[in-house]
């Protein structure tokens, strides 16, 4: 039996790498490596070695040109010094090989700005949607209720119906101006998680349940294959019951439900990529 | 070639930043503005063709979904007024820096010598405004003219073609790259004039000490050997001034003080620091004996205590008051990233795990005229909040604990306390993690940011009051991402054993960091021309003194330097060898091969003359309250819940990431609706372990209006109560004292110096008494002694303020307790005695009184039952626990109820009390040592048994009906309020921040 190998990217302002790696370990990954941007650039590490790429939350380059924008540019234009290969080409090969990519918060922003999501019609290079400034005009840290689309091909959310997770961002408003893109995403089951009102259980535009004013209350999406997923809420920040804001007053299982997302990914890799 | 790239939103896309500015203009300035739109401007100077600029604008700077761009022509159109705000030369422009890097990566080539990208922001304003109004918007809201410039265009000007021309804010002001020699053989008045002119902030005795040093024939002989004469160089006198500043040397805390109490008893105190602060720790450690958990105290940038066998805890709290007064955003941002470097520069370097922040401001609704040079408190509040947000969030460090205190006397100087905790391996490559030592022969290496003219004279400038001439160069803007990249790199270098010692560059810059480290080896040789500069034109003394941010200084052994530099290069961190540590006994600085400073290490560090001061205590006498008990106590409770010092700070808390690193256990807001006020923070720094860190604090400056002895004791007690409320363990705790005082040195400027110094003495006495009794060793602290404002005849002094922070352990985080009522039927207890201690309470303040009966800490009495409470927590007998502080029992009961979404009924006549004669006093007395506790009925007997002997009273129960019902002294119902209304009163006041 082979080993499931996960690369958790870090550096240049990423700051959730430790807990993302921890969540993958809890999810059963055999090997979880923290790989710094420079290790890719200097050719010391390569995506080819891994089955799952995790792009954690943080403030890539301070989000100075807009969330993850500068890092997306780097991914697009930087080359591996030893081979001259573009990082972008390495990433394309990773995707073509049917491997998994999970982007959380800043990582989701990065995926969207690279064009990896929603990648309608298999175009992984053109940005068609965005994550922009919250309607409130503020960074906010609060927990949100999410509905999970069970019709989605997304491999990360299999078996999940609802989730309760924290969001922590200033630029998390999902936005798209092209009706066809939006329709395509819905038709392909690519809208994976949506913000809901806790009472009605239905997608909502009402603040603070929809914390940022996301179009159609979209909190996370996947590509047409379901192997690439990005979401604004942080599943890795709910890996133990004591992470839950009301754990002292509710009875909860020891493991946080965010871990399921990571376990699903590892299981998929075990079944399909080894 | 200069190009101007503008990026704005497409029509139909919401500009939430513009909307926010629009709201602030109408709410805060009362101007009739209808709409605001924003445009980002990048001014690019460098080798770039127009076509390249076009492509770059499209690909790199514009979001294709929401934004549009233009190059060398304006996007703006249709507005009534246009306002553009950009930086002044030399001010840190983080976005510009990232833009330049991105551009170069894209082009695959550098932009050329002297090239740069400079950002500015355009605000398009719609509304019926006059030019003066727009100027006000610029000056009072959007631009700080200390660091920013602005330009205004009216619609008419624009139509006539008056565009905004590209501006390249390069530093062109060049200091001569030479060293000045200063003759100190001058009369006393000239010495003082010199001190003033150069912002040395040295007094006559200190100037004369330097003069004397240069008269020593031995010294002169040695100077001659390195080519220096009997005049002092500007590099030397500046280095001495920084090293000897109040900020660095804590001269007041080390002064000999003659203290006279109210009965005329005299006492000579040989240094408050030795006599009280250090003595506390000495005494506690002695009493702890083998259990002593202190590892490194008062010797490094932060205190270190034991966490478990493998890890140590590091904690430091700093203040950044004066810079925040002038430029709140930059000041607070620099405050937080600055204090990050303290634990990071402690021992071999700690990984940072939490931030704390405590602010003291004047009320945001302040409506009287503002004295010159001061910013409106609301603007300070917003700027500071935003600075801490950017500093903490972007660094990936959760902001877990804090508070905001309001008092009009913080108008002249706001207090901005920033704290950072870290975790350090107990052992790194065979040496204790908290151990560091620069050895002779080690190379002096500076990493991180470059040196500019920013922050020059920060240490001396914060050692005097804010006045007309306070230098703007002391203001800076931090760059959290440059720092994050550096700390990422240094933690790897640490674990590979690539350096022997590390310290941060804060106040005093290289002069302090190298000077401090050189104490270990016994000297240094530093070559200033090797230091990387942001731009040319710095005089040698400026290079030495610059407080440019994001820099650490390291001692790297020569055999490790290649590995160290290679790793730095790969990780995109600048590192430069500036010289080496020696054992020459001299602080030796060279510039282009020529000696520019040669100072005896002993003189530099120990040569400052000791101050002799006088303190006289005379207790103030305030009017006693003389009003009857109000009829409607429910309304009074709501009024108190809405007072600025009590009300919810949720809007601020939520703008800080308090959960990054994913170890959050007790968050700042808690309860049924995630909106109740937690007493303290609990976090799990090691994700595969259940051991937790507990962080709490206490601060109560109002009590100092009656007696600072009570104020300091209460701050310690409040911090410990908060800590105990969540389940913290008394074993393993550490305390940090941060004093912020008005100038306590008697002088013409400060005619009440004797009294203010007596206040300081009394606070120190209480700190010692309470901490020793509670067995809290002081592990670190700081004092900031010149928190006054003086321009013309107006003088504003802050109230003496002590922030007491505690950090410690909880053995298993699953034992943590939150403050919200949990279930109907749970029993409600009051632990502790309620006394007639209304002096300086929020309640009396709301009635216009100070009073005299200030709350007192009865440490011996309290600690006995604190231990029992901790035991009950360990046994899992407590459902909720909440500290009684501002607003007393009334507020604590209300918060417990509404945080749980449940009601409470309680017979307060059953609470244990002394000398209480009125229901309002019973409800709102701020006696210390008290808690509101709820317990599940099945745990009743075990809980009461565990607390046997404690002043514990069962007063009522939690009920399902959402009401607070309280019975008073004579057994009658005195208060009945819906919890939704109480919550609303508590949440409303600061909801908009």
PDB file of C-alpha atoms in Angstrom, chain B residues 826-832 877 880-882 884 889 893 896 904 906 908 911 930-937 939-945 947 951-958:
ATOM      1  CA  UNK B 826     -28.391  25.657  37.975  1.00  0.00           C
ATOM      2  CA  UNK B 827     -27.675  27.253  41.348  1.00  0.00           C
ATOM      3  CA  UNK B 828     -26.313  30.775  41.550  1.00  0.00           C
ATOM      4  CA  UNK B 829     -23.627  31.585  44.139  1.00  0.00           C
ATOM      5  CA  UNK B 830     -21.784  34.726  45.101  1.00  0.00           C
ATOM      6  CA  UNK B 831     -18.254  34.048  46.297  1.00  0.00           C
ATOM      7  CA  UNK B 832     -16.585  36.833  48.294  1.00  0.00           C
ATOM      8  CA  UNK B 877     -17.975  21.307  39.665  1.00  0.00           C
ATOM      9  CA  UNK B 880     -20.007  29.115  34.906  1.00  0.00           C
ATOM     10  CA  UNK B 881     -17.850  31.639  36.685  1.00  0.00           C
ATOM     11  CA  UNK B 882     -17.718  35.388  36.156  1.00  0.00           C
ATOM     12  CA  UNK B 884     -17.315  40.912  39.625  1.00  0.00           C
ATOM     13  CA  UNK B 889     -22.804  42.262  41.295  1.00  0.00           C
ATOM     14  CA  UNK B 893     -25.315  38.839  37.209  1.00  0.00           C
ATOM     15  CA  UNK B 896     -24.022  35.870  33.245  1.00  0.00           C
ATOM     16  CA  UNK B 904     -31.560  34.497  36.878  1.00  0.00           C
ATOM     17  CA  UNK B 906     -31.344  35.894  43.109  1.00  0.00           C
ATOM     18  CA  UNK B 908     -29.044  39.366  47.210  1.00  0.00           C
ATOM     19  CA  UNK B 911     -24.952  37.450  49.762  1.00  0.00           C
ATOM     20  CA  UNK B 930     -15.829  38.347  44.241  1.00  0.00           C
ATOM     21  CA  UNK B 931     -17.274  35.978  41.640  1.00  0.00           C
ATOM     22  CA  UNK B 932     -20.712  35.021  40.370  1.00  0.00           C
ATOM     23  CA  UNK B 933     -20.729  31.246  39.988  1.00  0.00           C
ATOM     24  CA  UNK B 934     -23.358  28.818  38.730  1.00  0.00           C
ATOM     25  CA  UNK B 935     -23.345  25.137  39.634  1.00  0.00           C
ATOM     26  CA  UNK B 936     -25.471  22.246  38.381  1.00  0.00           C
ATOM     27  CA  UNK B 937     -27.801  21.023  41.170  1.00  0.00           C
ATOM     28  CA  UNK B 939     -22.859  19.162  42.046  1.00  0.00           C
ATOM     29  CA  UNK B 940     -24.213  21.251  44.905  1.00  0.00           C
ATOM     30  CA  UNK B 941     -22.919  19.297  47.852  1.00  0.00           C
ATOM     31  CA  UNK B 942     -19.542  18.526  46.306  1.00  0.00           C
ATOM     32  CA  UNK B 943     -19.115  22.200  45.397  1.00  0.00           C
ATOM     33  CA  UNK B 944     -20.114  23.481  48.832  1.00  0.00           C
ATOM     34  CA  UNK B 945     -17.847  20.916  50.484  1.00  0.00           C
ATOM     35  CA  UNK B 947     -15.454  25.620  49.133  1.00  0.00           C
ATOM     36  CA  UNK B 951     -17.336  33.365  52.052  1.00  0.00           C
ATOM     37  CA  UNK B 952     -19.799  31.585  49.778  1.00  0.00           C
ATOM     38  CA  UNK B 953     -23.546  32.263  49.563  1.00  0.00           C
ATOM     39  CA  UNK B 954     -26.190  30.456  47.566  1.00  0.00           C
ATOM     40  CA  UNK B 955     -28.361  33.322  46.322  1.00  0.00           C
ATOM     41  CA  UNK B 956     -30.638  31.889  43.654  1.00  0.00           C
ATOM     42  CA  UNK B 957     -30.965  29.952  40.471  1.00  0.00           C
ATOM     43  CA  UNK B 958     -30.854  30.117  36.709  1.00  0.00           C
TER      44      UNK B 958
END
